[in-house]
Amino acid sequence: MSKGSILVVGGAGYIGSQVNKELCEAGYHTIVFDNLSTGSRETVTTDEFVEGDIGDERALTELFCRTDIDAVMHFAADIDVGESVRNPQKYYNNNLVKTKVLLDTMLKHDIKKIIFSSTAAIFGIPEKGLIDEDHLQLPINPYGESKLMVERILRDYDKAYGLRYCSFRYFNAAGGDPQQKIPYLKQKETNLIPVLLRNLKNGNSRSTIFGTDYPTRDGTCVRDYIHICDLADAHIKGLNQLLKGAVSRVYNLGNGKGYTVKEVVDAVNRVTNSTLNITEGPRREGDPHTLIADGTKAKTELKWTPRYSLKEMIEHAWNAMKLSGEFLEQI
Ligand code: UFG
């Protein structure tokens, strides 16, 4: 007997595919719905897959008419901060307008539970060391704006229509499937750990540190890296609560521990037993110098404890990349 039917939109992507796999291991039945714009069919380890776009009301309607869905998990989004500055239309369309189509279609079919992937980018430049859920929300890029706007819609739909949600603000998601069943995606990466590993894999080509003059312990930016399996664990705990009738909640998901870019480089060197080819470059536009989560609320209310270290995140990402070696040559 399954614990419930969950629609995983964006379930062929980096985080969605890991959560989908763990939902099944936890006894849920899942249907993955993904337009494969950045995700890959090969990352979907479960049986039911529908290729479709969340902005396509007809496709969603067709799906909702033929399947009973207990809750939706929504991972489908564009996530490149720099691109969102250059092309805000794309972000407001794909992350905001299409999410509204998904929510409105859910309501038409009386589906009133959703887990939403939000981001630390909604906070903008942090005003204090550890960022809790109530920290001022002033995004500095369209990506963060688009996610914050969806959070506002969720809040208003909850009040007006009884839509219950759990919104997770991820800090820096990292790692790979420890069981090595999900290959690393072939998409072009901009995030630090996969960039370093990909460059290493591709003949140790040069990686750049963006900015070495920040007011941090070694001059490089500090981030809170969190393993995708720890994120998956929080999602399942949040889902269990929602299905039991919990009220809507927002949670910041991070380890509460910050690493500088240079510390990440050193850790990658140790894990891969190599010496990365590194150059120091200017700051990247829009980078806050420090982003660290205060994860107390998720730990207390969800009984969530992140398990994985930075070393394990790098090891698991490295192994997952080796699994998809043939793709990397094409990047
Ligand atoms: N960095 C480099 N060189 C690179 C890539 C990144 O020095 O080649 C630096 C960045 O300047 C930054 C740090 O490494 O200081 C982390 O950068 P990432 O691109 O890996 O991640 P961001 O912190 O910019 O953003 C990530 C996600 C966002 C999310 C945010 C929340 O990509 O979607 O975390 O913390 F909003």
Tab-separated table of N, CA, C and O in Angstrom, residues 120 123 125-136 171 217 222-224 252-259 289-297 299:
chain	number	residue	atom	x	y	z
A	120	ALA	N	17.352	30.737	-0.708
A	120	ALA	CA	17.959	31.775	0.122
A	120	ALA	C	18.099	33.082	-0.654
A	120	ALA	O	18.309	34.141	-0.047
A	123	PHE	N	16.378	36.475	0.281
A	123	PHE	CA	16.790	37.381	1.359
A	123	PHE	C	17.643	38.547	0.869
A	123	PHE	O	17.788	39.524	1.583
A	125	ILE	N	20.804	40.808	0.303
A	125	ILE	CA	22.037	40.980	1.086
A	125	ILE	C	21.688	40.800	2.558
A	125	ILE	O	20.905	41.576	3.114
A	126	PRO	N	22.260	39.785	3.216
A	126	PRO	CA	21.876	39.529	4.603
A	126	PRO	C	22.304	40.647	5.540
A	126	PRO	O	23.361	41.247	5.368
A	127	GLU	N	21.469	40.909	6.527
A	127	GLU	CA	21.805	41.970	7.481
A	127	GLU	C	22.433	41.400	8.746
A	127	GLU	O	22.860	42.127	9.616
A	128	LYS	N	22.455	40.058	8.877
A	128	LYS	CA	23.118	39.463	10.052
A	128	LYS	C	23.720	38.125	9.663
A	128	LYS	O	23.457	37.607	8.565
A	129	GLY	N	24.506	37.542	10.565
A	129	GLY	CA	25.265	36.330	10.282
A	129	GLY	C	24.417	35.139	9.897
A	129	GLY	O	24.535	34.587	8.810
A	130	LEU	N	23.520	34.732	10.797
A	130	LEU	CA	22.679	33.568	10.532
A	130	LEU	C	21.294	34.037	10.110
A	130	LEU	O	20.686	34.873	10.771
A	131	ILE	N	20.807	33.458	8.996
A	131	ILE	CA	19.545	33.937	8.431
A	131	ILE	C	18.393	33.035	8.877
A	131	ILE	O	18.366	31.845	8.546
A	132	ASP	N	17.478	33.608	9.641
A	132	ASP	CA	16.311	32.809	10.032
A	132	ASP	C	15.130	33.117	9.104
A	132	ASP	O	15.233	33.955	8.210
A	133	GLU	N	14.020	32.460	9.322
A	133	GLU	CA	12.882	32.556	8.405
A	133	GLU	C	12.310	33.966	8.326
A	133	GLU	O	11.738	34.354	7.298
A	134	ASP	N	12.439	34.736	9.414
A	134	ASP	CA	11.823	36.073	9.435
A	134	ASP	C	12.765	37.162	8.954
A	134	ASP	O	12.405	38.347	8.980
A	135	HIS	N	13.953	36.788	8.553
A	135	HIS	CA	14.910	37.785	8.048
A	135	HIS	C	14.257	38.600	6.930
A	135	HIS	O	13.456	38.072	6.141
A	136	LEU	N	14.609	39.865	6.864
A	136	LEU	CA	14.094	40.764	5.827
A	136	LEU	C	14.231	40.139	4.434
A	136	LEU	O	15.282	39.595	4.103
A	171	PHE	N	19.597	26.716	0.919
A	171	PHE	CA	20.845	27.456	0.799
A	171	PHE	C	21.616	26.795	-0.362
A	171	PHE	O	21.021	26.561	-1.398
A	217	ARG	N	37.001	35.566	6.287
A	217	ARG	CA	38.286	35.144	6.886
A	217	ARG	C	39.417	34.988	5.874
A	217	ARG	O	40.580	35.162	6.218
A	222	VAL	N	31.468	33.285	1.619
A	222	VAL	CA	31.100	32.176	2.503
A	222	VAL	C	29.692	31.693	2.155
A	222	VAL	O	28.775	32.504	2.018
A	223	ARG	N	29.546	30.371	1.999
A	223	ARG	CA	28.236	29.788	1.696
A	223	ARG	C	27.964	28.590	2.601
A	223	ARG	O	28.901	27.922	3.065
A	224	ASP	N	26.684	28.288	2.749
A	224	ASP	CA	26.214	27.176	3.574
A	224	ASP	C	25.785	26.053	2.622
A	224	ASP	O	24.725	26.126	2.014
A	252	ASN	N	13.925	27.496	6.414
A	252	ASN	CA	15.246	27.671	5.801
A	252	ASN	C	16.019	26.358	5.950
A	252	ASN	O	16.083	25.804	7.051
A	253	LEU	N	16.600	25.885	4.840
A	253	LEU	CA	17.333	24.615	4.909
A	253	LEU	C	18.816	24.815	4.612
A	253	LEU	O	19.205	25.099	3.475
A	254	GLY	N	19.608	24.689	5.648
A	254	GLY	CA	21.064	24.761	5.493
A	254	GLY	C	21.684	24.026	6.673
A	254	GLY	O	20.977	23.586	7.586
A	255	ASN	N	23.025	23.907	6.650
A	255	ASN	CA	23.729	23.246	7.748
A	255	ASN	C	24.016	24.190	8.912
A	255	ASN	O	24.410	23.754	9.981
A	256	GLY	N	23.892	25.493	8.639
A	256	GLY	CA	24.222	26.469	9.669
A	256	GLY	C	25.727	26.661	9.807
A	256	GLY	O	26.222	27.200	10.800
A	257	LYS	N	26.469	26.198	8.778
A	257	LYS	CA	27.934	26.267	8.832
A	257	LYS	C	28.417	26.855	7.505
A	257	LYS	O	27.955	26.414	6.439
A	258	GLY	N	29.326	27.830	7.563
A	258	GLY	CA	29.758	28.451	6.316
A	258	GLY	C	31.162	28.030	5.892
A	258	GLY	O	32.041	27.858	6.744
A	259	TYR	N	31.368	27.861	4.595
A	259	TYR	CA	32.696	27.588	4.042
A	259	TYR	C	33.028	28.653	3.006
A	259	TYR	O	32.172	29.021	2.196
A	289	HIS	N	28.429	38.526	0.439
A	289	HIS	CA	29.682	37.893	0.874
A	289	HIS	C	29.447	36.667	1.749
A	289	HIS	O	30.229	35.722	1.745
A	290	THR	N	28.336	36.647	2.488
A	290	THR	CA	28.092	35.504	3.380
A	290	THR	C	26.615	35.127	3.364
A	290	THR	O	25.750	36.004	3.437
A	291	LEU	N	26.324	33.838	3.254
A	291	LEU	CA	24.942	33.348	3.356
A	291	LEU	C	24.967	32.076	4.196
A	291	LEU	O	25.476	31.045	3.750
A	292	ILE	N	24.462	32.177	5.413
A	292	ILE	CA	24.417	30.988	6.287
A	292	ILE	C	23.028	30.896	6.916
A	292	ILE	O	22.491	31.889	7.406
A	293	ALA	N	22.472	29.689	6.900
A	293	ALA	CA	21.116	29.500	7.421
A	293	ALA	C	21.112	29.338	8.930
A	293	ALA	O	22.008	28.713	9.493
A	294	ASP	N	20.081	29.872	9.543
A	294	ASP	CA	19.732	29.464	10.896
A	294	ASP	C	18.652	28.396	10.717
A	294	ASP	O	17.502	28.710	10.416
A	295	GLY	N	19.045	27.144	10.851
A	295	GLY	CA	18.111	26.043	10.558
A	295	GLY	C	17.340	25.550	11.776
A	295	GLY	O	16.766	24.458	11.759
A	296	THR	N	17.297	26.369	12.836
A	296	THR	CA	16.680	25.914	14.088
A	296	THR	C	15.229	25.487	13.909
A	296	THR	O	14.781	24.483	14.462
A	297	LYS	N	14.490	26.270	13.093
A	297	LYS	CA	13.047	25.995	12.980
A	297	LYS	C	12.805	24.609	12.364
A	297	LYS	O	12.002	23.819	12.873
A	299	LYS	N	14.850	22.132	12.331
A	299	LYS	CA	15.335	21.089	13.253
A	299	LYS	C	14.304	20.831	14.353
A	299	LYS	O	14.031	19.693	14.719
